[in-house]
Amino acid sequence: MARLDLEKEMVLALVEAVRLSERIKPSQDAKRRAFRKYGILGSKRDPLVTAVFYGVMKRLGILDLYIRSIVGVNPYIIDPWLRAALRVLLEIKVYRDPSRRTLRYLRGSVAKLLSSKTHPFVGMYYARIYDKIINENYVFKPRNEDEELLVKYMLPPWYVRKIIGLLGNVEAEKLFKALDKQLPLSVRVNTLKTGVEEVLEILRREVKWVRRSSIVSTIIKFPGPYNFDKSDLFRKGYIVIQEEAAAVASLILDPKPGMTVVDMAAAPGGKTQHIAELMGNEGVIYAFDVDKKRIDRMQGILRRTGVRIAKIYREDSRKAPEILGEKIADRVLLDAPCSSDGTIMKNPDLRWRLREEKIAELQKLQYEMLEAGWKLLKPGGKLLYCTCSMLLEENEHIIEKFLRKHRDAEIIPLNKPYDPGFLPGTMRAWPHRHETIGFFYALLKKKSG
């Protein structure tokens, strides 16, 4: 292991990024904001500090077990700045090999930061804990089977057991290992404005390597970090940040120019933009979402990429049949709100926000949105139900329940580009099999007559 040697600004940026990650989602946005403040974003120091930041995000639950055993209380009841500082300290001390300079900044500079952000007593308390961790060479030992599973897989124990039950021990192990890896960056070329070869030519000058997807011809992958703030490709709307599996959804939906399409959970807008692109900016897309910040991002994406046919509604899409009328849509996309566990490779801290008790709540929402989407669909039209979840409860179980109720619904079988789902005709993308985020797809057609 190479010795970790961080400058003062790098250490402070890490603490601030970890603190912001509790308020700003996804955590990449928090990282970019903090790194920009300390002059790290896009610099030669960015990859090193980014690696440490993602280490913290990946091990949050484990680091919090360490903190609980040291301070004697749940980490979430201590000062949030102190919590962030301790997470960074433990990540570097336990999982890295810090230089003396790094350790010096971790004590003095971080204590001063905490004192300025909160109260001098917080900085003093942090310094005492620092001394205990460093001088006593503190080691954490799991106390029970749940903690052993958490430490081994860096995932909630209930989730580990559920995936093992779904895939079996051998394949589940492969999936867990894949979730610990960081995917390359993935962008989709906006063919409303440019071509793939033109973007490839520019990216080859900007990054170490580029790889064109064999699944989606307009998807390009390359290593991060990449400063999108300073990227002409991004600012001019030539590229859209999107994973391969997410781009496949719009291709399966297969919207045509002149059609009426409803996107039921549209923000932050990647799929809405892709649908408009596939429609050649001809027709209409009704884009629904309830989150103002995400809608703001969608409006920026659509404006930047030249989309003219999207009409945005800040409304719960379960009300869409009342707003738009029934049987008005040729295509409906329901990329349903879900646990999002398939995106852990992109959002490593998300694994610690997974809650088993929330699945039933999500199922109810997903099914109600699917029912609303069906009302919107014309006879002969197609609805794509998809999620970035890998759990049966949010995917096959929803479709099975829907098909039992609706005799006018039939599955259009999907057999490429990924693997069959656990319900015949459905499809799944798996991180360990396909090197993309986890995704589920079910394409339904409303029978005529």
Short mmCIF file of C-alpha atoms in Angstrom, two decimals:
data_model
loop_
_atom_site.label_atom_id
_atom_site.label_comp_id
_atom_site.label_asym_id
_atom_site.label_seq_id
_atom_site.Cartn_x
_atom_site.Cartn_y
_atom_site.Cartn_z
CA MET A 1 0.00 0.00 0.00
CA ALA A 2 1.42 3.36 -1.05
CA ARG A 3 1.72 5.87 1.76
CA LEU A 4 -1.07 8.44 1.72
CA ASP A 5 0.35 11.97 1.79
CA LEU A 6 -2.32 14.68 1.84
CA GLU A 7 -1.98 18.45 1.97
CA LYS A 8 -3.97 20.58 4.39
CA GLU A 9 -6.53 21.66 1.77
CA MET A 10 -7.07 18.03 0.75
CA VAL A 11 -7.82 16.97 4.33
CA LEU A 12 -10.21 19.86 4.93
CA ALA A 13 -11.95 19.26 1.59
CA LEU A 14 -12.53 15.64 2.58
CA VAL A 15 -14.13 16.58 5.89
CA GLU A 16 -16.33 19.20 4.25
CA ALA A 17 -17.33 16.84 1.41
CA VAL A 18 -18.33 14.11 3.86
CA ARG A 19 -20.33 16.64 5.90
CA LEU A 20 -22.10 17.96 2.79
CA SER A 21 -22.87 14.43 1.57
CA GLU A 22 -25.45 14.11 4.34
CA ARG A 23 -27.40 17.08 2.94
CA ILE A 24 -26.69 16.89 -0.79
CA LYS A 25 -27.56 13.86 -2.90
CA PRO A 26 -26.02 12.29 -4.85
CA SER A 27 -22.80 12.40 -2.87
CA GLN A 28 -20.85 13.22 -6.05
CA ASP A 29 -22.46 16.65 -6.04
CA ALA A 30 -21.34 17.23 -2.44
CA LYS A 31 -17.83 16.16 -3.38
CA ARG A 32 -17.69 18.51 -6.35
CA ARG A 33 -18.89 21.45 -4.27
CA ALA A 34 -16.31 20.92 -1.52
CA PHE A 35 -13.47 20.14 -3.94
CA ARG A 36 -14.27 23.27 -5.94
CA LYS A 37 -14.12 25.39 -2.77
CA TYR A 38 -10.62 24.13 -1.91
CA GLY A 39 -9.25 24.28 -5.47
CA ILE A 40 -9.05 20.51 -5.89
CA LEU A 41 -11.75 19.90 -8.50
CA GLY A 42 -10.16 19.05 -11.83
CA SER A 43 -6.60 19.38 -10.47
CA LYS A 44 -3.90 16.70 -10.37
CA ARG A 45 -4.84 16.12 -6.72
CA ASP A 46 -8.46 15.32 -7.56
CA PRO A 47 -8.11 11.55 -8.29
CA LEU A 48 -6.27 10.87 -5.01
CA VAL A 49 -8.72 12.78 -2.82
CA THR A 50 -11.67 11.36 -4.74
CA ALA A 51 -10.46 7.83 -3.97
CA VAL A 52 -10.37 8.59 -0.24
CA PHE A 53 -13.80 10.23 -0.37
CA TYR A 54 -15.36 7.19 -2.05
CA GLY A 55 -13.64 4.98 0.50
CA VAL A 56 -15.48 6.87 3.23
CA MET A 57 -18.79 6.62 1.36
CA LYS A 58 -18.33 2.90 0.78
CA ARG A 59 -17.51 2.16 4.42
CA LEU A 60 -19.87 4.60 6.18
CA GLY A 61 -21.68 1.89 8.13
CA ILE A 62 -18.45 0.30 9.28
CA LEU A 63 -16.89 3.63 10.20
CA ASP A 64 -20.00 4.43 12.23
CA LEU A 65 -19.60 1.15 14.13
CA TYR A 66 -16.07 2.28 14.99
CA ILE A 67 -17.34 5.68 16.11
CA ARG A 68 -20.10 4.18 18.25
CA SER A 69 -17.62 1.90 20.02
CA ILE A 70 -15.29 4.86 20.70
CA VAL A 71 -17.73 7.57 21.81
CA GLY A 72 -20.31 5.22 23.31
CA VAL A 73 -23.37 6.64 21.50
CA ASN A 74 -25.04 6.44 18.11
CA PRO A 75 -22.92 8.60 15.74
CA TYR A 76 -26.07 10.31 14.47
CA ILE A 77 -26.65 12.09 17.78
CA ILE A 78 -23.24 13.76 17.85
CA ASP A 79 -22.40 17.00 16.04
CA PRO A 80 -22.49 16.38 12.25
CA TRP A 81 -19.15 18.10 11.68
CA LEU A 82 -17.57 15.92 14.38
CA ARG A 83 -19.16 12.85 12.79
CA ALA A 84 -17.72 13.76 9.37
CA ALA A 85 -14.26 14.41 10.80
CA LEU A 86 -14.21 11.08 12.65
CA ARG A 87 -15.31 9.22 9.53
CA VAL A 88 -12.44 10.75 7.55
CA LEU A 89 -9.95 10.11 10.35
CA LEU A 90 -10.91 6.44 10.71
CA GLU A 91 -10.97 5.82 6.96
CA ILE A 92 -7.44 7.15 6.63
CA LYS A 93 -6.06 5.58 9.82
CA VAL A 94 -7.61 2.12 9.41
CA TYR A 95 -7.68 1.65 5.64
CA ARG A 96 -4.84 3.83 4.38
CA ASP A 97 -1.21 4.33 5.36
CA PRO A 98 -1.07 8.04 6.29
CA SER A 99 2.15 10.02 6.30
CA ARG A 100 3.14 12.06 9.34
CA ARG A 101 2.14 15.23 7.52
CA THR A 102 -1.33 13.84 6.82
CA LEU A 103 -1.72 12.85 10.49
CA ARG A 104 -0.63 16.30 11.59
CA TYR A 105 -3.30 17.96 9.42
CA LEU A 106 -5.88 15.42 10.59
CA ARG A 107 -5.32 16.57 14.14
CA GLY A 108 -4.55 20.29 14.19
CA SER A 109 -6.19 21.56 11.00
CA VAL A 110 -9.35 19.50 11.40
CA ALA A 111 -9.72 20.48 15.08
CA LYS A 112 -9.52 24.15 14.06
CA LEU A 113 -12.08 23.57 11.31
CA LEU A 114 -14.52 21.99 13.78
CA SER A 115 -14.02 24.81 16.27
CA SER A 116 -14.78 27.39 13.58
CA LYS A 117 -17.82 25.54 12.24
CA THR A 118 -19.36 24.62 15.60
CA HIS A 119 -17.81 25.40 19.02
CA PRO A 120 -14.23 25.29 20.37
CA PHE A 121 -15.24 22.46 22.70
CA VAL A 122 -16.07 20.29 19.68
CA GLY A 123 -12.58 20.82 18.27
CA MET A 124 -11.04 20.00 21.66
CA TYR A 125 -13.16 16.86 21.99
CA TYR A 126 -12.15 15.72 18.49
CA ALA A 127 -8.46 16.20 19.38
CA ARG A 128 -8.88 13.94 22.43
CA ILE A 129 -10.55 11.23 20.35
CA TYR A 130 -7.84 11.60 17.72
CA ASP A 131 -5.17 10.94 20.35
CA LYS A 132 -7.02 7.84 21.54
CA ILE A 133 -7.34 6.42 18.03
CA ILE A 134 -3.76 7.19 16.98
CA ASN A 135 -1.85 6.58 20.20
CA GLU A 136 -3.78 3.56 21.47
CA ASN A 137 -3.87 1.98 18.00
CA TYR A 138 -7.60 1.36 18.36
CA VAL A 139 -8.99 -1.78 16.67
CA PHE A 140 -12.68 -2.57 16.17
CA LYS A 141 -13.98 -6.14 16.52
CA PRO A 142 -17.50 -7.18 15.37
CA ARG A 143 -19.73 -8.21 18.27
CA ASN A 144 -22.27 -10.41 16.47
CA GLU A 145 -23.20 -12.07 13.17
CA ASP A 146 -24.90 -8.96 11.79
CA GLU A 147 -21.80 -6.84 12.38
CA GLU A 148 -19.64 -9.56 10.82
CA LEU A 149 -21.79 -9.53 7.67
CA LEU A 150 -21.76 -5.73 7.58
CA VAL A 151 -17.96 -5.58 7.87
CA LYS A 152 -17.41 -8.39 5.34
CA TYR A 153 -19.71 -7.12 2.60
CA MET A 154 -20.11 -3.43 3.49
CA LEU A 155 -23.87 -3.85 3.10
CA PRO A 156 -26.81 -4.04 5.52
CA PRO A 157 -27.12 -7.63 6.83
CA TRP A 158 -30.79 -7.95 5.78
CA TYR A 159 -29.83 -7.00 2.24
CA VAL A 160 -26.96 -9.51 2.15
CA ARG A 161 -29.33 -12.31 3.17
CA LYS A 162 -31.95 -11.26 0.63
CA ILE A 163 -29.49 -11.23 -2.29
CA ILE A 164 -28.03 -14.59 -1.26
CA GLY A 165 -31.57 -15.96 -1.24
CA LEU A 166 -32.09 -14.55 -4.73
CA LEU A 167 -28.83 -15.59 -6.41
CA GLY A 168 -27.28 -18.24 -4.17
CA ASN A 169 -24.00 -17.90 -2.29
CA VAL A 170 -21.57 -18.15 -5.21
CA GLU A 171 -23.17 -15.59 -7.51
CA ALA A 172 -24.14 -13.31 -4.64
CA GLU A 173 -20.43 -13.11 -3.72
CA LYS A 174 -19.66 -12.00 -7.27
CA LEU A 175 -22.34 -9.33 -7.09
CA PHE A 176 -21.10 -8.04 -3.72
CA LYS A 177 -17.56 -7.75 -5.10
CA ALA A 178 -18.86 -5.88 -8.15
CA LEU A 179 -20.70 -3.41 -5.92
CA ASP A 180 -17.38 -2.50 -4.30
CA LYS A 181 -15.91 -1.44 -7.62
CA GLN A 182 -16.23 2.02 -9.11
CA LEU A 183 -17.73 2.15 -12.57
CA PRO A 184 -16.09 4.32 -15.24
CA LEU A 185 -17.96 7.48 -16.12
CA SER A 186 -20.68 6.98 -18.71
CA VAL A 187 -22.10 9.62 -21.04
CA ARG A 188 -24.54 9.47 -23.92
CA VAL A 189 -23.95 11.51 -27.05
CA ASN A 190 -26.83 13.86 -27.86
CA THR A 191 -27.41 13.25 -31.57
CA LEU A 192 -29.70 16.27 -31.76
CA LYS A 193 -26.52 18.34 -31.68
CA THR A 194 -23.53 16.23 -32.69
CA GLY A 195 -22.22 12.78 -33.59
CA VAL A 196 -20.46 10.03 -31.68
CA GLU A 197 -17.21 10.25 -33.63
CA GLU A 198 -16.92 13.98 -32.99
CA VAL A 199 -17.33 13.44 -29.23
CA LEU A 200 -14.89 10.51 -29.22
CA GLU A 201 -12.26 12.67 -30.94
CA ILE A 202 -12.53 15.35 -28.26
CA LEU A 203 -12.62 12.95 -25.32
CA ARG A 204 -9.52 11.13 -26.54
CA ARG A 205 -7.63 14.40 -26.04
CA GLU A 206 -9.09 14.94 -22.54
CA VAL A 207 -9.02 11.54 -20.80
CA LYS A 208 -6.73 8.51 -20.51
CA TRP A 209 -8.95 6.15 -22.48
CA VAL A 210 -12.42 5.97 -24.01
CA ARG A 211 -14.60 2.97 -24.77
CA ARG A 212 -17.75 2.91 -26.85
CA SER A 213 -20.54 0.70 -25.52
CA SER A 214 -21.29 -2.44 -27.51
CA ILE A 215 -24.88 -2.29 -26.19
CA VAL A 216 -25.85 1.36 -26.83
CA SER A 217 -23.97 2.91 -29.75
CA THR A 218 -24.22 6.46 -28.33
CA ILE A 219 -22.84 5.57 -24.88
CA ILE A 220 -19.17 6.33 -24.20
CA LYS A 221 -17.31 5.25 -21.07
CA PHE A 222 -14.07 6.71 -19.69
CA PRO A 223 -12.22 6.98 -16.37
CA GLY A 224 -12.97 9.69 -13.83
CA PRO A 225 -12.74 12.10 -12.29
CA TYR A 226 -13.81 14.46 -15.06
CA ASN A 227 -14.59 18.14 -14.56
CA PHE A 228 -18.00 18.50 -16.21
CA ASP A 229 -18.13 22.14 -15.04
CA LYS A 230 -15.34 23.01 -17.47
CA SER A 231 -16.31 20.59 -20.23
CA ASP A 232 -17.45 22.24 -23.48
CA LEU A 233 -19.03 18.92 -24.46
CA PHE A 234 -21.22 19.04 -21.38
CA ARG A 235 -21.97 22.77 -21.32
CA LYS A 236 -22.97 22.79 -25.00
CA GLY A 237 -25.30 19.84 -24.51
CA TYR A 238 -23.33 17.44 -26.69
CA ILE A 239 -23.25 14.81 -23.94
CA VAL A 240 -25.64 13.72 -21.18
CA ILE A 241 -24.46 11.86 -18.09
CA GLN A 242 -26.22 8.49 -18.24
CA GLU A 243 -25.44 4.85 -17.52
CA GLU A 244 -25.70 2.26 -20.27
CA ALA A 245 -28.52 0.31 -18.58
CA ALA A 246 -30.56 3.50 -18.15
CA ALA A 247 -30.15 4.38 -21.83
CA VAL A 248 -31.39 0.93 -22.81
CA ALA A 249 -34.78 1.79 -21.24
CA SER A 250 -35.59 4.47 -23.82
CA LEU A 251 -34.48 2.19 -26.65
CA ILE A 252 -36.84 -0.55 -25.43
CA LEU A 253 -39.70 1.96 -25.18
CA ASP A 254 -39.01 2.77 -28.84
CA PRO A 255 -40.78 6.15 -29.17
CA LYS A 256 -41.38 7.40 -32.71
CA PRO A 257 -41.54 10.95 -34.13
CA GLY A 258 -44.98 12.48 -33.67
CA MET A 259 -46.01 10.25 -30.78
CA THR A 260 -47.46 11.29 -27.43
CA VAL A 261 -45.27 10.01 -24.58
CA VAL A 262 -45.68 10.30 -20.82
CA ASP A 263 -42.60 10.06 -18.58
CA MET A 264 -44.04 9.43 -15.12
CA ALA A 265 -40.94 9.98 -12.96
CA ALA A 266 -38.94 12.17 -15.28
CA ALA A 267 -36.44 14.21 -13.27
CA PRO A 268 -33.52 14.73 -13.50
CA GLY A 269 -34.32 14.29 -17.17
CA GLY A 270 -31.83 11.91 -18.79
CA LYS A 271 -34.49 9.57 -20.17
CA THR A 272 -36.82 12.43 -21.12
CA GLN A 273 -34.00 13.93 -23.17
CA HIS A 274 -33.22 10.56 -24.76
CA ILE A 275 -36.87 9.99 -25.68
CA ALA A 276 -37.05 13.43 -27.32
CA GLU A 277 -33.88 12.63 -29.22
CA LEU A 278 -35.30 9.32 -30.47
CA MET A 279 -38.46 11.19 -31.51
CA GLY A 280 -36.39 13.69 -33.50
CA ASN A 281 -37.94 16.48 -31.42
CA GLU A 282 -41.33 15.78 -33.05
CA GLY A 283 -44.43 14.99 -30.98
CA VAL A 284 -44.96 15.69 -27.27
CA ILE A 285 -43.57 14.37 -24.00
CA TYR A 286 -45.45 15.02 -20.77
CA ALA A 287 -42.81 14.85 -18.03
CA PHE A 288 -44.00 14.47 -14.43
CA ASP A 289 -42.06 14.78 -11.19
CA VAL A 290 -42.62 16.13 -7.68
CA ASP A 291 -39.09 17.19 -6.68
CA LYS A 292 -38.38 20.86 -7.45
CA LYS A 293 -34.58 20.58 -7.33
CA ARG A 294 -34.61 17.60 -9.65
CA ILE A 295 -37.02 19.39 -11.98
CA ASP A 296 -34.66 22.38 -12.03
CA ARG A 297 -31.87 20.02 -13.12
CA MET A 298 -34.15 18.52 -15.78
CA GLN A 299 -35.00 21.94 -17.17
CA GLY A 300 -31.28 22.67 -17.43
CA ILE A 301 -30.58 19.40 -19.23
CA LEU A 302 -33.45 19.85 -21.68
CA ARG A 303 -32.51 23.46 -22.40
CA ARG A 304 -28.83 22.63 -22.84
CA THR A 305 -29.51 19.68 -25.15
CA GLY A 306 -32.04 21.46 -27.37
CA VAL A 307 -35.19 19.53 -26.44
CA ARG A 308 -38.32 21.43 -27.48
CA ILE A 309 -41.16 18.93 -27.10
CA ALA A 310 -41.21 18.29 -23.32
CA LYS A 311 -43.98 19.76 -21.17
CA ILE A 312 -43.06 19.56 -17.50
CA TYR A 313 -45.56 19.07 -14.69
CA ARG A 314 -44.56 19.41 -11.06
CA GLU A 315 -47.24 16.94 -10.03
CA ASP A 316 -47.60 13.44 -8.63
CA SER A 317 -47.92 11.35 -11.79
CA ARG A 318 -50.64 9.27 -10.14
CA LYS A 319 -52.80 12.31 -10.94
CA ALA A 320 -51.71 12.33 -14.59
CA PRO A 321 -54.92 10.65 -15.90
CA GLU A 322 -56.95 13.43 -14.29
CA ILE A 323 -54.65 16.12 -15.69
CA LEU A 324 -54.12 14.77 -19.21
CA GLY A 325 -57.10 12.46 -19.66
CA GLU A 326 -57.15 8.70 -20.19
CA LYS A 327 -55.97 6.73 -23.23
CA ILE A 328 -53.94 9.64 -24.62
CA ALA A 329 -50.43 8.16 -24.78
CA ASP A 330 -48.73 6.01 -27.41
CA ARG A 331 -45.92 5.28 -24.98
CA VAL A 332 -45.59 5.50 -21.20
CA LEU A 333 -42.30 5.28 -19.34
CA LEU A 334 -42.45 4.43 -15.65
CA ASP A 335 -38.92 4.45 -14.27
CA ALA A 336 -40.39 3.96 -10.83
CA PRO A 337 -39.05 5.39 -7.58
CA CYS A 338 -37.26 2.51 -5.87
CA SER A 339 -34.61 1.50 -3.36
CA SER A 340 -31.99 2.17 -6.11
CA ASP A 341 -29.68 -0.57 -4.82
CA GLY A 342 -28.62 -1.24 -8.41
CA THR A 343 -26.77 2.09 -8.40
CA ILE A 344 -24.50 1.39 -5.41
CA MET A 345 -21.44 1.31 -7.70
CA LYS A 346 -22.23 4.94 -8.64
CA ASN A 347 -23.45 6.04 -5.21
CA PRO A 348 -21.48 4.03 -2.64
CA ASP A 349 -23.09 5.74 0.37
CA LEU A 350 -26.54 4.65 -0.80
CA ARG A 351 -25.91 1.15 0.59
CA TRP A 352 -26.19 2.61 4.10
CA ARG A 353 -29.55 4.24 3.35
CA LEU A 354 -31.24 0.98 2.33
CA ARG A 355 -34.11 0.22 4.73
CA GLU A 356 -35.97 -3.08 4.63
CA GLU A 357 -39.06 -1.53 6.19
CA LYS A 358 -39.32 0.96 3.31
CA ILE A 359 -39.79 -1.69 0.61
CA ALA A 360 -43.51 -2.17 1.30
CA GLU A 361 -44.02 1.61 1.07
CA LEU A 362 -42.18 1.68 -2.26
CA GLN A 363 -44.18 -1.29 -3.57
CA LYS A 364 -47.43 0.53 -2.89
CA LEU A 365 -46.23 3.64 -4.72
CA GLN A 366 -44.85 1.64 -7.65
CA TYR A 367 -48.09 -0.26 -8.15
CA GLU A 368 -50.26 2.84 -7.91
CA MET A 369 -48.08 4.62 -10.48
CA LEU A 370 -48.30 1.60 -12.78
CA GLU A 371 -52.10 1.64 -12.55
CA ALA A 372 -52.12 5.36 -13.41
CA GLY A 373 -49.77 4.79 -16.33
CA TRP A 374 -52.05 2.10 -17.68
CA LYS A 375 -54.98 4.51 -17.69
CA LEU A 376 -52.91 6.94 -19.76
CA LEU A 377 -52.06 4.35 -22.40
CA LYS A 378 -53.97 4.00 -25.65
CA PRO A 379 -55.08 0.53 -26.81
CA GLY A 380 -52.16 -0.87 -28.76
CA GLY A 381 -49.73 1.38 -26.85
CA LYS A 382 -46.71 0.26 -24.84
CA LEU A 383 -45.68 0.92 -21.25
CA LEU A 384 -42.19 0.23 -19.95
CA TYR A 385 -41.92 -0.43 -16.23
CA CYS A 386 -38.33 -0.27 -15.03
CA THR A 387 -36.35 0.30 -11.86
CA CYS A 388 -32.73 0.46 -10.78
CA SER A 389 -33.52 -2.02 -8.00
CA MET A 390 -32.38 -5.65 -7.90
CA LEU A 391 -35.08 -6.78 -5.45
CA LEU A 392 -37.92 -9.07 -6.55
CA GLU A 393 -40.41 -7.11 -4.47
CA GLU A 394 -39.95 -3.96 -6.56
CA ASN A 395 -39.82 -5.70 -9.91
CA GLU A 396 -41.25 -9.10 -10.85
CA HIS A 397 -43.68 -9.08 -7.94
CA ILE A 398 -45.18 -5.76 -9.13
CA ILE A 399 -45.61 -7.02 -12.69
CA GLU A 400 -47.07 -10.37 -11.58
CA LYS A 401 -49.67 -8.59 -9.45
CA PHE A 402 -50.53 -6.22 -12.31
CA LEU A 403 -50.92 -9.02 -14.87
CA ARG A 404 -53.23 -10.97 -12.58
CA LYS A 405 -55.58 -7.98 -12.49
CA HIS A 406 -55.35 -6.72 -16.08
CA ARG A 407 -56.52 -9.12 -18.77
CA ASP A 408 -55.85 -6.42 -21.37
CA ALA A 409 -52.12 -6.45 -20.59
CA GLU A 410 -49.52 -8.65 -22.21
CA ILE A 411 -45.75 -8.81 -21.79
CA ILE A 412 -43.67 -8.14 -24.87
CA PRO A 413 -40.75 -10.54 -24.27
CA LEU A 414 -37.32 -8.98 -23.83
CA ASN A 415 -34.35 -11.23 -24.49
CA LYS A 416 -31.58 -8.77 -25.26
CA PRO A 417 -29.24 -7.05 -24.64
CA TYR A 418 -29.11 -8.34 -21.04
CA ASP A 419 -30.34 -11.44 -19.17
CA PRO A 420 -33.82 -12.84 -18.50
CA GLY A 421 -35.54 -11.74 -15.31
CA PHE A 422 -37.19 -14.08 -12.83
CA LEU A 423 -40.54 -13.61 -14.63
CA PRO A 424 -40.60 -14.86 -18.24
CA GLY A 425 -40.41 -11.97 -20.69
CA THR A 426 -38.76 -9.53 -18.29
CA MET A 427 -35.08 -8.56 -18.38
CA ARG A 428 -32.37 -7.61 -15.91
CA ALA A 429 -28.98 -5.91 -16.13
CA TRP A 430 -26.58 -7.04 -13.40
CA PRO A 431 -23.46 -5.15 -12.22
CA HIS A 432 -21.36 -8.34 -11.98
CA ARG A 433 -22.45 -9.70 -15.36
CA HIS A 434 -22.75 -6.60 -17.51
CA GLU A 435 -20.49 -3.93 -15.96
CA THR A 436 -23.31 -1.43 -15.60
CA ILE A 437 -25.81 -0.51 -12.91
CA GLY A 438 -28.47 -3.02 -11.86
CA PHE A 439 -31.71 -2.53 -13.81
CA PHE A 440 -35.05 -4.28 -14.37
CA TYR A 441 -37.30 -3.97 -17.44
CA ALA A 442 -40.84 -5.13 -18.20
CA LEU A 443 -42.48 -3.99 -21.44
CA LEU A 444 -46.28 -4.19 -21.41
CA LYS A 445 -48.67 -3.75 -24.33
CA LYS A 446 -52.34 -2.79 -23.97
CA LYS A 447 -54.44 -5.12 -26.11
CA SER A 448 -56.80 -3.49 -28.60
CA GLY A 449 -60.55 -4.06 -28.29
#
